[in-house]
Amino acid sequence: NYGFLYSHKGEWKLAIKYLKEGIEYSQEINLWMEGYGYCLLGHATIMLADHDRGADYLRKGLEMHESSGVEMLLSVSYLRAAIVYKELGNFNVAKKYAEKSLNLSNKNNEKASKGSCKVLLGYLSMKVNPEQKSQSLDMVAQGIKHLENFKQRSLLALGYLYKGELYQDSKEPAKAIENLKVAATMFTEMEMDFWLNRTQKMLAEL
């Protein structure tokens, strides 16, 4: 689905367009992926600062996906929920969804999503409890290594962005800059302008 691809790149308006088309198609053929589509749509909508509408889409999607009885891609729906609540600044709720996502990925051996789950859970663990810095950064590093092994470059770049932000939080500007520059280079190469702009703003603060 183009909506999934455009959401990875941070092209949210195009993502929303194609995700809505995908949801309509799922409705026509009564496909369980409708709930998954609403979770992705909630994420994309939130990223355009339409918080109430995005949260409604997400809640609807999670309810539909969970009630479908189909676990396929449910870990990704939970991962999107974690990202949404992260963006809203609700790190405790975000962490719970990241934990659900990782547990389900492990249960179903969904290797493609494990890396992102570990990066995000490590990030959120440190946001919730800064005293867990060592364990949190170790989990982020595990996630980054996993993404490198699976050559998931867009997600890998986000991993370096999150890692850089954690070093920024812990007042380690040199390490923050190092990781953010890696992310910026990758975002530039992949023409992921939304994430590049966010990274450049963070670098400007250091």
Short mmCIF file of C-alpha atoms in Angstrom, two decimals, residues 38-137:
data_model
loop_
_atom_site.label_atom_id
_atom_site.label_comp_id
_atom_site.label_asym_id
_atom_site.label_seq_id
_atom_site.Cartn_x
_atom_site.Cartn_y
_atom_site.Cartn_z
CA TYR A 38 -7.10 3.17 10.63
CA CYS A 39 -4.09 2.83 12.96
CA LEU A 40 -1.78 4.04 10.20
CA LEU A 41 -4.23 6.80 9.34
CA GLY A 42 -4.32 7.90 12.98
CA HIS A 43 -0.54 8.12 13.02
CA ALA A 44 -0.36 10.15 9.80
CA THR A 45 -3.13 12.49 10.95
CA ILE A 46 -1.46 13.11 14.30
CA MET A 47 1.77 14.03 12.51
CA LEU A 48 -0.11 16.84 10.76
CA ALA A 49 -1.11 18.15 14.22
CA ASP A 50 -4.78 17.10 13.83
CA HIS A 51 -4.62 15.48 17.24
CA ASP A 52 -8.28 14.84 18.06
CA ARG A 53 -9.10 13.32 14.68
CA GLY A 54 -5.90 11.27 14.69
CA ALA A 55 -6.58 9.90 18.17
CA ASP A 56 -10.11 8.92 17.09
CA TYR A 57 -8.76 7.07 14.05
CA LEU A 58 -6.22 5.28 16.21
CA ARG A 59 -8.75 4.18 18.83
CA LYS A 60 -11.09 2.92 16.12
CA GLY A 61 -8.29 1.06 14.39
CA LEU A 62 -7.04 -0.64 17.55
CA GLU A 63 -10.55 -1.72 18.52
CA MET A 64 -11.21 -3.15 15.06
CA HIS A 65 -7.84 -4.90 14.77
CA GLU A 66 -8.00 -6.43 18.24
CA SER A 67 -11.60 -7.61 17.80
CA SER A 68 -10.81 -9.18 14.41
CA GLY A 69 -8.93 -11.99 16.13
CA VAL A 70 -6.13 -11.65 13.57
CA GLU A 71 -2.70 -11.06 15.11
CA MET A 72 -0.98 -10.42 11.76
CA LEU A 73 0.40 -6.84 11.80
CA LEU A 74 -1.19 -6.18 15.21
CA SER A 75 2.32 -5.57 16.56
CA VAL A 76 2.66 -2.80 13.96
CA SER A 77 -0.69 -1.32 15.00
CA TYR A 78 0.56 -1.24 18.59
CA LEU A 79 3.82 0.30 17.40
CA ARG A 80 1.91 3.08 15.63
CA ALA A 81 -0.09 3.64 18.81
CA ALA A 82 3.16 3.99 20.74
CA ILE A 83 4.43 6.54 18.22
CA VAL A 84 1.18 8.51 18.40
CA TYR A 85 1.26 8.76 22.19
CA LYS A 86 4.96 9.62 22.03
CA GLU A 87 4.14 12.53 19.72
CA LEU A 88 1.41 13.62 22.14
CA GLY A 89 3.91 13.55 25.00
CA ASN A 90 2.17 10.74 26.88
CA PHE A 91 5.25 8.58 27.34
CA ASN A 92 3.76 6.19 29.89
CA VAL A 93 0.92 5.11 27.60
CA ALA A 94 3.30 5.06 24.64
CA LYS A 95 5.64 2.72 26.54
CA LYS A 96 2.80 0.30 27.30
CA TYR A 97 1.98 0.03 23.61
CA ALA A 98 5.65 -0.37 22.69
CA GLU A 99 5.88 -3.24 25.19
CA LYS A 100 2.77 -4.85 23.67
CA SER A 101 4.28 -4.46 20.23
CA LEU A 102 7.59 -6.07 21.16
CA ASN A 103 5.93 -8.92 23.06
CA LEU A 104 3.71 -9.73 20.08
CA SER A 105 6.64 -9.45 17.66
CA ASN A 106 8.57 -11.95 19.77
CA LYS A 107 5.59 -14.28 20.11
CA ASN A 108 4.94 -14.39 16.35
CA ASN A 109 8.63 -14.14 15.35
CA GLU A 110 7.97 -10.98 13.33
CA LYS A 111 11.60 -10.16 12.67
CA ALA A 112 10.86 -7.16 10.46
CA SER A 113 9.25 -5.17 13.29
CA LYS A 114 11.51 -6.17 16.20
CA GLY A 115 14.14 -3.53 15.48
CA SER A 116 11.71 -0.61 15.53
CA CYS A 117 10.03 -2.02 18.64
CA LYS A 118 13.33 -2.15 20.52
CA VAL A 119 14.40 1.33 19.43
CA LEU A 120 11.11 2.87 20.48
CA LEU A 121 10.84 0.94 23.75
CA GLY A 122 14.38 1.93 24.70
CA TYR A 123 13.63 5.54 23.85
CA LEU A 124 10.41 5.57 25.86
CA SER A 125 11.95 3.75 28.82
CA MET A 126 14.46 6.56 29.23
CA LYS A 127 11.79 9.22 28.76
CA VAL A 128 9.71 7.64 31.53
CA ASN A 129 12.67 6.92 33.80
CA PRO A 130 15.91 8.80 32.99
CA GLU A 131 17.71 6.71 35.62
CA GLN A 132 17.40 3.75 33.23
CA LYS A 133 19.71 5.49 30.76
CA SER A 134 22.20 2.63 30.38
CA GLN A 135 19.58 -0.08 29.83
CA SER A 136 17.52 2.18 27.58
CA LEU A 137 20.43 3.11 25.31
#
